[in-house]
mmCIF file of C-alpha atoms in Angstrom:
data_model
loop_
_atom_site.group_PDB
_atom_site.id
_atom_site.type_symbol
_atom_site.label_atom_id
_atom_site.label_comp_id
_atom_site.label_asym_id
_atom_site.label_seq_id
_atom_site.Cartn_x
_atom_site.Cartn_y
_atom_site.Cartn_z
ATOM 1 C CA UNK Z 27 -20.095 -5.445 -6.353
ATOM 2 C CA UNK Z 28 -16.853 -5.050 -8.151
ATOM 3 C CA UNK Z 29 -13.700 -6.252 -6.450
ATOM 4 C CA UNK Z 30 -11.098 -4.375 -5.052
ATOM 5 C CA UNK Z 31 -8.481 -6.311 -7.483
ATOM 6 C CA UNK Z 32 -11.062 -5.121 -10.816
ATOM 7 C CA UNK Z 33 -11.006 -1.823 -9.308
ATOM 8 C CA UNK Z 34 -6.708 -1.539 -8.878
ATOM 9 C CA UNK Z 35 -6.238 -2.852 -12.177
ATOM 10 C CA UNK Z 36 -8.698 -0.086 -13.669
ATOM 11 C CA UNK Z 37 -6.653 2.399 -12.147
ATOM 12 C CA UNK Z 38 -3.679 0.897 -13.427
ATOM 13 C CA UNK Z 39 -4.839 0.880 -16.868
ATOM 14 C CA UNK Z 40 -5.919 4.060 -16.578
ATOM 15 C CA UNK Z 41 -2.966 6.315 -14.808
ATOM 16 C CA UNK Z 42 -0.373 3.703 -14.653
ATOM 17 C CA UNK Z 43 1.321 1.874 -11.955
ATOM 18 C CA UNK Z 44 2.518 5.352 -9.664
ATOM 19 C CA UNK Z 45 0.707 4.843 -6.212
ATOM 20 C CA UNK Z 46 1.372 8.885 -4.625
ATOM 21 C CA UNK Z 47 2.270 8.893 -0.770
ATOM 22 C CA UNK Z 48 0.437 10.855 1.765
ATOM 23 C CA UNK Z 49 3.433 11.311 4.692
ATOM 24 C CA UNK Z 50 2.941 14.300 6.124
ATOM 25 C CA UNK Z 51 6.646 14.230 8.042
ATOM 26 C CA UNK Z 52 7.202 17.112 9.746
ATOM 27 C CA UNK Z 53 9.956 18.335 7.823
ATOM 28 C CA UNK Z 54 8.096 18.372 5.108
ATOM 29 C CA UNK Z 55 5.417 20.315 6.537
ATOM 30 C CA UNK Z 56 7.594 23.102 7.115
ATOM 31 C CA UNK Z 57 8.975 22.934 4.224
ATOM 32 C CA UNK Z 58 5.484 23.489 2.665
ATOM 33 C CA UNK Z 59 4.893 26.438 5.081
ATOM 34 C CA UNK Z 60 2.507 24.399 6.928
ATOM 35 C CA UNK Z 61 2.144 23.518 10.852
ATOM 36 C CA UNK Z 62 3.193 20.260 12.481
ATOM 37 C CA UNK Z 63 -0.396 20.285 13.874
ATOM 38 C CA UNK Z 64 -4.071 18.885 12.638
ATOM 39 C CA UNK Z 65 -4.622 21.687 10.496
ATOM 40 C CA UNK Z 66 -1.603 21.532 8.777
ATOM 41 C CA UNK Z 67 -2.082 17.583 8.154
ATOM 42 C CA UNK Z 68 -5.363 18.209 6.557
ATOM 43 C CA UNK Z 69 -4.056 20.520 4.079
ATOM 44 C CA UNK Z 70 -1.150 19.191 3.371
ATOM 45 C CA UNK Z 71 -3.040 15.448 2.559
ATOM 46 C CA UNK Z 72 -5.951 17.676 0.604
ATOM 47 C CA UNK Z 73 -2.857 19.213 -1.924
ATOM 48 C CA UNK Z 74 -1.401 15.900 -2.208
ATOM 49 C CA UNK Z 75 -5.267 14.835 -3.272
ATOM 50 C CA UNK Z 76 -5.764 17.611 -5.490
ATOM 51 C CA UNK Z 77 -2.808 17.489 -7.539
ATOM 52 C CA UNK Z 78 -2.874 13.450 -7.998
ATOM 53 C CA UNK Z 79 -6.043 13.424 -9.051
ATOM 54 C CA UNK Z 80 -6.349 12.683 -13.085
ATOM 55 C CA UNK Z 81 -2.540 12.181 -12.748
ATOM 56 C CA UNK Z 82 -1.998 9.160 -11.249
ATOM 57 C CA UNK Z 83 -4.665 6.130 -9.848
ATOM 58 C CA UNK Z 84 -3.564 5.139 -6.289
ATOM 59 C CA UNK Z 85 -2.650 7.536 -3.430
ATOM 60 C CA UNK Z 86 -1.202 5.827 0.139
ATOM 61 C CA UNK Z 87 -1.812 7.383 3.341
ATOM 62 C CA UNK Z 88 0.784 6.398 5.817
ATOM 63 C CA UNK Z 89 -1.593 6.556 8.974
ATOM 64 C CA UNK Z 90 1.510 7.295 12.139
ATOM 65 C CA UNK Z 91 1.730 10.574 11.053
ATOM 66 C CA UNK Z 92 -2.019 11.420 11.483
ATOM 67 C CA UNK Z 93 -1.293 9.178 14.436
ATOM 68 C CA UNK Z 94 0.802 11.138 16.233
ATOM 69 C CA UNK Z 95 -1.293 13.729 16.963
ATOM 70 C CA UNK Z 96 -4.384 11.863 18.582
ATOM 71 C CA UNK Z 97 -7.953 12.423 17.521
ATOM 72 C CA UNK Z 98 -7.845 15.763 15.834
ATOM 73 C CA UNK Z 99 -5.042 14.237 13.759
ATOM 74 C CA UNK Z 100 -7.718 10.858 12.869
ATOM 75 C CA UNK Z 101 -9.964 13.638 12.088
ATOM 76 C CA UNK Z 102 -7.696 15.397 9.493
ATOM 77 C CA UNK Z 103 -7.240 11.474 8.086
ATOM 78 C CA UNK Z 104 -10.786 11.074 7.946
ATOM 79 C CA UNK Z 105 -11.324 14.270 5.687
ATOM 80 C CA UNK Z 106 -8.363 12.859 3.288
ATOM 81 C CA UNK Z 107 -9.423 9.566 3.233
ATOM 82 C CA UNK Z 108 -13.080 10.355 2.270
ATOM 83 C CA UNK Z 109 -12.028 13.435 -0.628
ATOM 84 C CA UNK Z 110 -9.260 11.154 -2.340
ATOM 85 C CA UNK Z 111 -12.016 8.381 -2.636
ATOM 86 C CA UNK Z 112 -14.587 10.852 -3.894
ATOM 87 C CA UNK Z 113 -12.049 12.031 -6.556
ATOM 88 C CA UNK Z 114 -12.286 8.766 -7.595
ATOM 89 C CA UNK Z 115 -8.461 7.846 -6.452
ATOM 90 C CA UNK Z 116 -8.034 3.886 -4.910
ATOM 91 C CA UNK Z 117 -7.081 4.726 -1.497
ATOM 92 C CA UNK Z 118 -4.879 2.155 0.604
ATOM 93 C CA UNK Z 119 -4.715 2.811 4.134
ATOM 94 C CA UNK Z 120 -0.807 1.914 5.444
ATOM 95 C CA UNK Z 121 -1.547 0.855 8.769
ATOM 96 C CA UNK Z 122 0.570 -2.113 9.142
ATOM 97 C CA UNK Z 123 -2.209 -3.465 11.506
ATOM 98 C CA UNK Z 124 -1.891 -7.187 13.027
ATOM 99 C CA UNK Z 125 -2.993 -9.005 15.431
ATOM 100 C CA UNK Z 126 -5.416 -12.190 16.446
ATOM 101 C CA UNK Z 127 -9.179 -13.400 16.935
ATOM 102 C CA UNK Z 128 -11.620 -10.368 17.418
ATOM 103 C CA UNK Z 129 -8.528 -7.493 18.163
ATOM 104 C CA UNK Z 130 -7.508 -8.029 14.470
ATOM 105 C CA UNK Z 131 -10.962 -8.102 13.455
ATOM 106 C CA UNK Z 132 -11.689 -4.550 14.658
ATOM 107 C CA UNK Z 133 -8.960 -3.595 13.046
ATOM 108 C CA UNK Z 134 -9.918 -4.664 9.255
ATOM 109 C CA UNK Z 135 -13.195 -3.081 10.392
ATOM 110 C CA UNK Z 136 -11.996 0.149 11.076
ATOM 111 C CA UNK Z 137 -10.416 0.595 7.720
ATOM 112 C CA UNK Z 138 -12.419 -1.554 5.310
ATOM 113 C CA UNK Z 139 -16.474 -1.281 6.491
ATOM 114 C CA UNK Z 140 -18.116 0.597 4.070
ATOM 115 C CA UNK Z 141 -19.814 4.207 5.394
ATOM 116 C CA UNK Z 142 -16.690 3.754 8.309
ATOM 117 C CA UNK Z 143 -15.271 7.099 9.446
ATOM 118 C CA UNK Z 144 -11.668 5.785 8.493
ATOM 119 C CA UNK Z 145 -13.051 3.504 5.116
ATOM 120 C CA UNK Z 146 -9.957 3.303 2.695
ATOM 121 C CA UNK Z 147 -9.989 1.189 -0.608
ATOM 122 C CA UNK Z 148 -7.190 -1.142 1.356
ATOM 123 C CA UNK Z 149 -5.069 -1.336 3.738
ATOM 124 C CA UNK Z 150 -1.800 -2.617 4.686
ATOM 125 C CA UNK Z 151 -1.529 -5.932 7.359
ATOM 126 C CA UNK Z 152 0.732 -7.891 9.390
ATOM 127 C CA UNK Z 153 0.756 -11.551 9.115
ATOM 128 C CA UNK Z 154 4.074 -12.524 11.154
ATOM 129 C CA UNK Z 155 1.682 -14.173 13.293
ATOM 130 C CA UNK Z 156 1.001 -16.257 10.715
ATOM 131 C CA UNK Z 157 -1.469 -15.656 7.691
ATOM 132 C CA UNK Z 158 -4.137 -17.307 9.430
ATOM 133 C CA UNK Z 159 -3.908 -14.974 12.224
ATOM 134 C CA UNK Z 160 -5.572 -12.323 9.445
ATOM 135 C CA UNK Z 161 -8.389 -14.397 8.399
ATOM 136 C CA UNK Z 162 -11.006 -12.009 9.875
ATOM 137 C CA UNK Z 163 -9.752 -9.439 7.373
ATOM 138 C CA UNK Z 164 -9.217 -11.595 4.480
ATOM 139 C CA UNK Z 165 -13.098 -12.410 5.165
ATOM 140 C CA UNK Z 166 -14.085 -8.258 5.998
ATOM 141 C CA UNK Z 167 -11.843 -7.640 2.170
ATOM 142 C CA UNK Z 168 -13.989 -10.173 -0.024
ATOM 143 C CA UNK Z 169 -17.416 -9.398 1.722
ATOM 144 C CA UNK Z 170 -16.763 -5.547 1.156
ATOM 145 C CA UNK Z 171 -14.995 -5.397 -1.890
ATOM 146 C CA UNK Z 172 -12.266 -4.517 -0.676
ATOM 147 C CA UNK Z 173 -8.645 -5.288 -0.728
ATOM 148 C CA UNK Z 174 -5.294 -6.052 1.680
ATOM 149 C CA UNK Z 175 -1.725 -6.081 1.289
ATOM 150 C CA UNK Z 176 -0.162 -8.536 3.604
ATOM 151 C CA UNK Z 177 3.899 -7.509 4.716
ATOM 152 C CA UNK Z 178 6.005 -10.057 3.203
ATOM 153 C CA UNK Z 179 9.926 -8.946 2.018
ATOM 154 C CA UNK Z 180 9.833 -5.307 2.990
ATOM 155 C CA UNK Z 181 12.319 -2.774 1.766
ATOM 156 C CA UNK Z 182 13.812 -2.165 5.189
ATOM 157 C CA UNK Z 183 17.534 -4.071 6.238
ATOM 158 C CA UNK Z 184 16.397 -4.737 9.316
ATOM 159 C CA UNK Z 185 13.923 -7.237 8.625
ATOM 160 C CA UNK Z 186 15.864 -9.349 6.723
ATOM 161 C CA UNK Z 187 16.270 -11.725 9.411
ATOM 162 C CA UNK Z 188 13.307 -12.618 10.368
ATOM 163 C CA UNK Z 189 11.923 -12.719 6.903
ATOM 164 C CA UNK Z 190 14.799 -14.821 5.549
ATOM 165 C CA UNK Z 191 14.209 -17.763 8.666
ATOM 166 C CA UNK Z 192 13.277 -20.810 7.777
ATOM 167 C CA UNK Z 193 9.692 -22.242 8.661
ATOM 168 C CA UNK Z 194 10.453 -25.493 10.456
ATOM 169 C CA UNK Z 195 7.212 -26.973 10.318
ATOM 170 C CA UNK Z 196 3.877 -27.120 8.906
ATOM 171 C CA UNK Z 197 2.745 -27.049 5.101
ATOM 172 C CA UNK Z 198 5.491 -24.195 4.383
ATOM 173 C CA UNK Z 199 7.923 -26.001 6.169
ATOM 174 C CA UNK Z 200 11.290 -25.121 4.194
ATOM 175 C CA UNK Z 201 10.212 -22.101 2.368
ATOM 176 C CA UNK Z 202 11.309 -18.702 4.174
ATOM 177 C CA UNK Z 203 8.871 -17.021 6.284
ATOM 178 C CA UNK Z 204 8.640 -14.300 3.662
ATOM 179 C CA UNK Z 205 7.990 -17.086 0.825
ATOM 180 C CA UNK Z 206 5.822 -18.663 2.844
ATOM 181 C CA UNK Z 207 3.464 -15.630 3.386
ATOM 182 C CA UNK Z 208 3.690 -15.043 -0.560
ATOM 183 C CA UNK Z 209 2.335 -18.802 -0.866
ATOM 184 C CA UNK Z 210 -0.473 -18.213 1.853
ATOM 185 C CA UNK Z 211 -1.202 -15.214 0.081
ATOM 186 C CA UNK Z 212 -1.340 -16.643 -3.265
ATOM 187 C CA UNK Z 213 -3.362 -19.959 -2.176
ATOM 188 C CA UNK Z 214 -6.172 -17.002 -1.028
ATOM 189 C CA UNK Z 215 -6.179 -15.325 -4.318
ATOM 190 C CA UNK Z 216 -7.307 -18.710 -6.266
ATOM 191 C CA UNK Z 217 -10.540 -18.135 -4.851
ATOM 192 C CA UNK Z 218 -10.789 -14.680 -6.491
ATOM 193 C CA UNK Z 219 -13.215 -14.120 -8.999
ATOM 194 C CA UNK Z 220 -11.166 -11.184 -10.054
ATOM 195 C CA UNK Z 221 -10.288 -10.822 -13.541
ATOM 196 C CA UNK Z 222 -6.963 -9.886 -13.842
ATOM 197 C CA UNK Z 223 -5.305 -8.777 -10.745
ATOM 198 C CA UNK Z 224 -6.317 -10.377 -7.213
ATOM 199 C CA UNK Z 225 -7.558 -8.589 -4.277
ATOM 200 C CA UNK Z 226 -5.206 -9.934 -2.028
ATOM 201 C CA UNK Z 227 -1.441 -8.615 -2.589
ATOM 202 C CA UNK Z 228 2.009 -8.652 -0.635
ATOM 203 C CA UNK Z 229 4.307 -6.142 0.157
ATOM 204 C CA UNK Z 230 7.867 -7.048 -1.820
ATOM 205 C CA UNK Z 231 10.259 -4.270 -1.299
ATOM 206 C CA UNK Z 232 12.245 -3.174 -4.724
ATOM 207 C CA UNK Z 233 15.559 -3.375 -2.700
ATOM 208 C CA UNK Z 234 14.680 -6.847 -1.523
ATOM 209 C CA UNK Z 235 16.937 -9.633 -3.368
ATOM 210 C CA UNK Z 236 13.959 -12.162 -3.711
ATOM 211 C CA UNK Z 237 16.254 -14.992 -5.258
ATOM 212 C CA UNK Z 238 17.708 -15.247 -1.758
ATOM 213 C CA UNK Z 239 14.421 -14.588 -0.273
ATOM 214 C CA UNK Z 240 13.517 -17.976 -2.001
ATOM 215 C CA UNK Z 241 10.451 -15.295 -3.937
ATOM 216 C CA UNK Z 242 9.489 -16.204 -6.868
ATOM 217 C CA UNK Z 243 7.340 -13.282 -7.978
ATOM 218 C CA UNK Z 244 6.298 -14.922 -11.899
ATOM 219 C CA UNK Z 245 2.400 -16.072 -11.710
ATOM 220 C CA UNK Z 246 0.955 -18.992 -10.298
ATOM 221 C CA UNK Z 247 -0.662 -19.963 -13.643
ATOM 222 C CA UNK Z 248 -4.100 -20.773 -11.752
ATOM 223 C CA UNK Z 249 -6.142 -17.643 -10.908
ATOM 224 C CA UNK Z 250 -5.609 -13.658 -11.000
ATOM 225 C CA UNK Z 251 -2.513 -12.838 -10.348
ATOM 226 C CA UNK Z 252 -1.577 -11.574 -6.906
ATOM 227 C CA UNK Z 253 -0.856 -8.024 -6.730
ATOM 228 C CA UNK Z 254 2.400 -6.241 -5.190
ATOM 229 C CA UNK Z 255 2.736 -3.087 -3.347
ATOM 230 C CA UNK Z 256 6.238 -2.211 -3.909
ATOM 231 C CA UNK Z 257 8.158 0.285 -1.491
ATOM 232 C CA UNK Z 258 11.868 1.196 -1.796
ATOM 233 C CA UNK Z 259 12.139 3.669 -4.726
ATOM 234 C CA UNK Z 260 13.246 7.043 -5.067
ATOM 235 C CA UNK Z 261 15.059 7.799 -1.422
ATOM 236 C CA UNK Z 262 15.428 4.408 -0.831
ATOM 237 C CA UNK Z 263 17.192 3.823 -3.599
ATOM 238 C CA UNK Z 264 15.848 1.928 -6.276
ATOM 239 C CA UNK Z 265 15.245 3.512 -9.531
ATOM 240 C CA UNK Z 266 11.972 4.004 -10.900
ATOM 241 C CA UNK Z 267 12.840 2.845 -14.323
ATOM 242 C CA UNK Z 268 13.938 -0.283 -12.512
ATOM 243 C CA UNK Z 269 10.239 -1.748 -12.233
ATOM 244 C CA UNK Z 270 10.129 -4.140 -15.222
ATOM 245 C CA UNK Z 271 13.768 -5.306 -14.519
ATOM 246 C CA UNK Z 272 12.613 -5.800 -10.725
ATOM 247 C CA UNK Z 273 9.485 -7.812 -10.941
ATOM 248 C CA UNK Z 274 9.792 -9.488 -14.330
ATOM 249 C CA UNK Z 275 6.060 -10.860 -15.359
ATOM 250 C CA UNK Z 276 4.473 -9.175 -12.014
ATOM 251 C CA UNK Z 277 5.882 -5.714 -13.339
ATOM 252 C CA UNK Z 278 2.463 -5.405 -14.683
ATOM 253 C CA UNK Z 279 0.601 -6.060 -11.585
ATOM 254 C CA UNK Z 280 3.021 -3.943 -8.931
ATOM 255 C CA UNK Z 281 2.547 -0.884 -7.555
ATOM 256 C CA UNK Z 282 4.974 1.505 -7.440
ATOM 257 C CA UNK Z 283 5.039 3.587 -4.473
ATOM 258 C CA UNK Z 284 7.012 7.269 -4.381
ATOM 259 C CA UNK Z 285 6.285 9.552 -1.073
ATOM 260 C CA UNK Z 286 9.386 11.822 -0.556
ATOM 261 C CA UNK Z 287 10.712 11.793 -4.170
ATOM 262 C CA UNK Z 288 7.192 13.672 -4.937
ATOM 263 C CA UNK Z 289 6.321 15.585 -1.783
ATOM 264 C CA UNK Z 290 9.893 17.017 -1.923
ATOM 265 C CA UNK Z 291 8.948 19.013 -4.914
ATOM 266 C CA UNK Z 292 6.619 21.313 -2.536
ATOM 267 C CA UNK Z 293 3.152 22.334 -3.272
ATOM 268 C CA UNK Z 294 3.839 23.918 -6.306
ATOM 269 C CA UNK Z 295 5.771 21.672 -7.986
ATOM 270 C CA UNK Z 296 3.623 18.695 -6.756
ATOM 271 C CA UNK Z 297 1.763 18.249 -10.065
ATOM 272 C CA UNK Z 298 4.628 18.630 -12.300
ATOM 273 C CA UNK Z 299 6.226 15.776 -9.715
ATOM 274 C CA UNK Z 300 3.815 13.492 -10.026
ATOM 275 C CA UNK Z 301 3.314 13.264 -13.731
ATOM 276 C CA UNK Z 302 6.850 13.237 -13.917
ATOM 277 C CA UNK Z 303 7.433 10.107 -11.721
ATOM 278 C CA UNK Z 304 4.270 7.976 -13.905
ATOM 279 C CA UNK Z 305 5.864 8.782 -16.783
ATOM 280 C CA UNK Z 306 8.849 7.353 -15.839
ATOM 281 C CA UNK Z 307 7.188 3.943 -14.466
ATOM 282 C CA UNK Z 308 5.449 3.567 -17.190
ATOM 283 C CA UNK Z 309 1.747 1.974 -17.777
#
């Protein structure tokens, strides 16, 4: 079985770093001539397929807006999810799912069981419960193959708080709670027989300021190095050509996610978009 963190760092080396976003909003979908209905998710999340394929490695559903619209909207996800992997895309799943014992359990096996209606490549977590509240799907991701990126500094101002505390007690006691989860994240990924890049990654946002995060995102020097799924480009308002100065020596290993930026450009400019965009991130 080849890891999840094997598999990511193939794609990298073979598209580059761009990761495409599937967010059907539905502005966009009128602005694509489509409805804000099931139908019109499938079809807009089968072009966004279509026209990454061969162009870049990684596409990212963001599951609330297939959400919002109940089963038939699962459905339309299902059909995405299962023709991106076929095209041979890595497929992360950004569900943002948390919780404890057996509830997040069921949740890592919704998304990363293999022949699963909703099976994805990865899938975004929650660990502000503390990592070990995720250990169910850190298990699921190296029986399976498959991978997990765990919410650490996100992009978003609002978080700051919370992520900047101080943990008061325990092994991380001192670090912030963000810097803490990188550590807890990292410790997992020593046990990774993956080359390269680890299976196990965090979410560091490209607007985050991880100096006063207390971040450091350089290797470990022991094991693969951990991956990063990196929001906060484009309308958020990093630059893409920003990556290397961003992460320093993780540049190589973080994955540059662009939704609106791309999706923007319509249906027929979505190609021309997205090879745009990875040639500007670079390999």
């Amino acid at each position: 079985m080849i890891g999840f963190g094997t598999r990511l760092e193939h794609a990298i080396d073979g598209h580059g770093r761009l990761c495409v976003g599937i967010d059907p909003h539905p502005y966009l979908l009128g602005q694509w001539g489509l409805g804000d209905d099931a139908a019109g998710l499938r079809d807009f999340g089968l072009r966004v397929v279509e026209a990454s394929a061969g162009r870049a490695g990684i596409v990212k559903p963001q599951v609330a807006f297939f959400e919002r619209h109940g089963s038939a909207g699962f459905a339309a996800l299902e059909e995405v999810l299962r023709v991106a992997r076929a095209a041979g895309l890595i497929v992360i799943a950004d569900a943002k799912r948390g919780d404890v014992g057996s509830s997040v359990e069921a949740y890592g096996q919704a998304w990363l069981t293999p022949g699963s209606p909703l099976e994805a490549d990865a899938m975004t977590v929650s660990a502000f419960q503390g990592v070990g509240s995720i250990k169910a799907p850190l298990d699921l991701a190296a029986q399976h193959g498959k991978g997990l990126f765990v919410l650490a500094a996100t992009s978003n101002p609002e978080a700051a708080a919370i992520q900047t505390a101080v943990i008061g007690s325990g092994a991380r006691s001192g670090l912030t709670v963000a810097a803490g989860i990188v550590a807890d994240v990292t410790d997992w990924n020593l046990g990774d027989p993956s080359a390269r890049i680890a299976s196990v990654g965090v979410v560091l946002g490209a607007t985050v300021d991880f100096a006063a995060y207390g971040i450091d995102t350089a290797p470990a020097g022991a094991g693969p190095g951990t991956p990063i799924l990196a929001p906060g480009f484009g309308h958020q308002g990093a630059r893409f050509d920003q990556v290397d100065a961003i992460y320093g020596t993780a540049a190589s290993r973080t994955i540059v996610a662009a939704s609106r930026s791309i999706l923007s450009a319509g249906p027929s400019g979505l190609a021309a978009a997205i090879t745009s965009h990875a040639n500007e991130v670079g390999a």
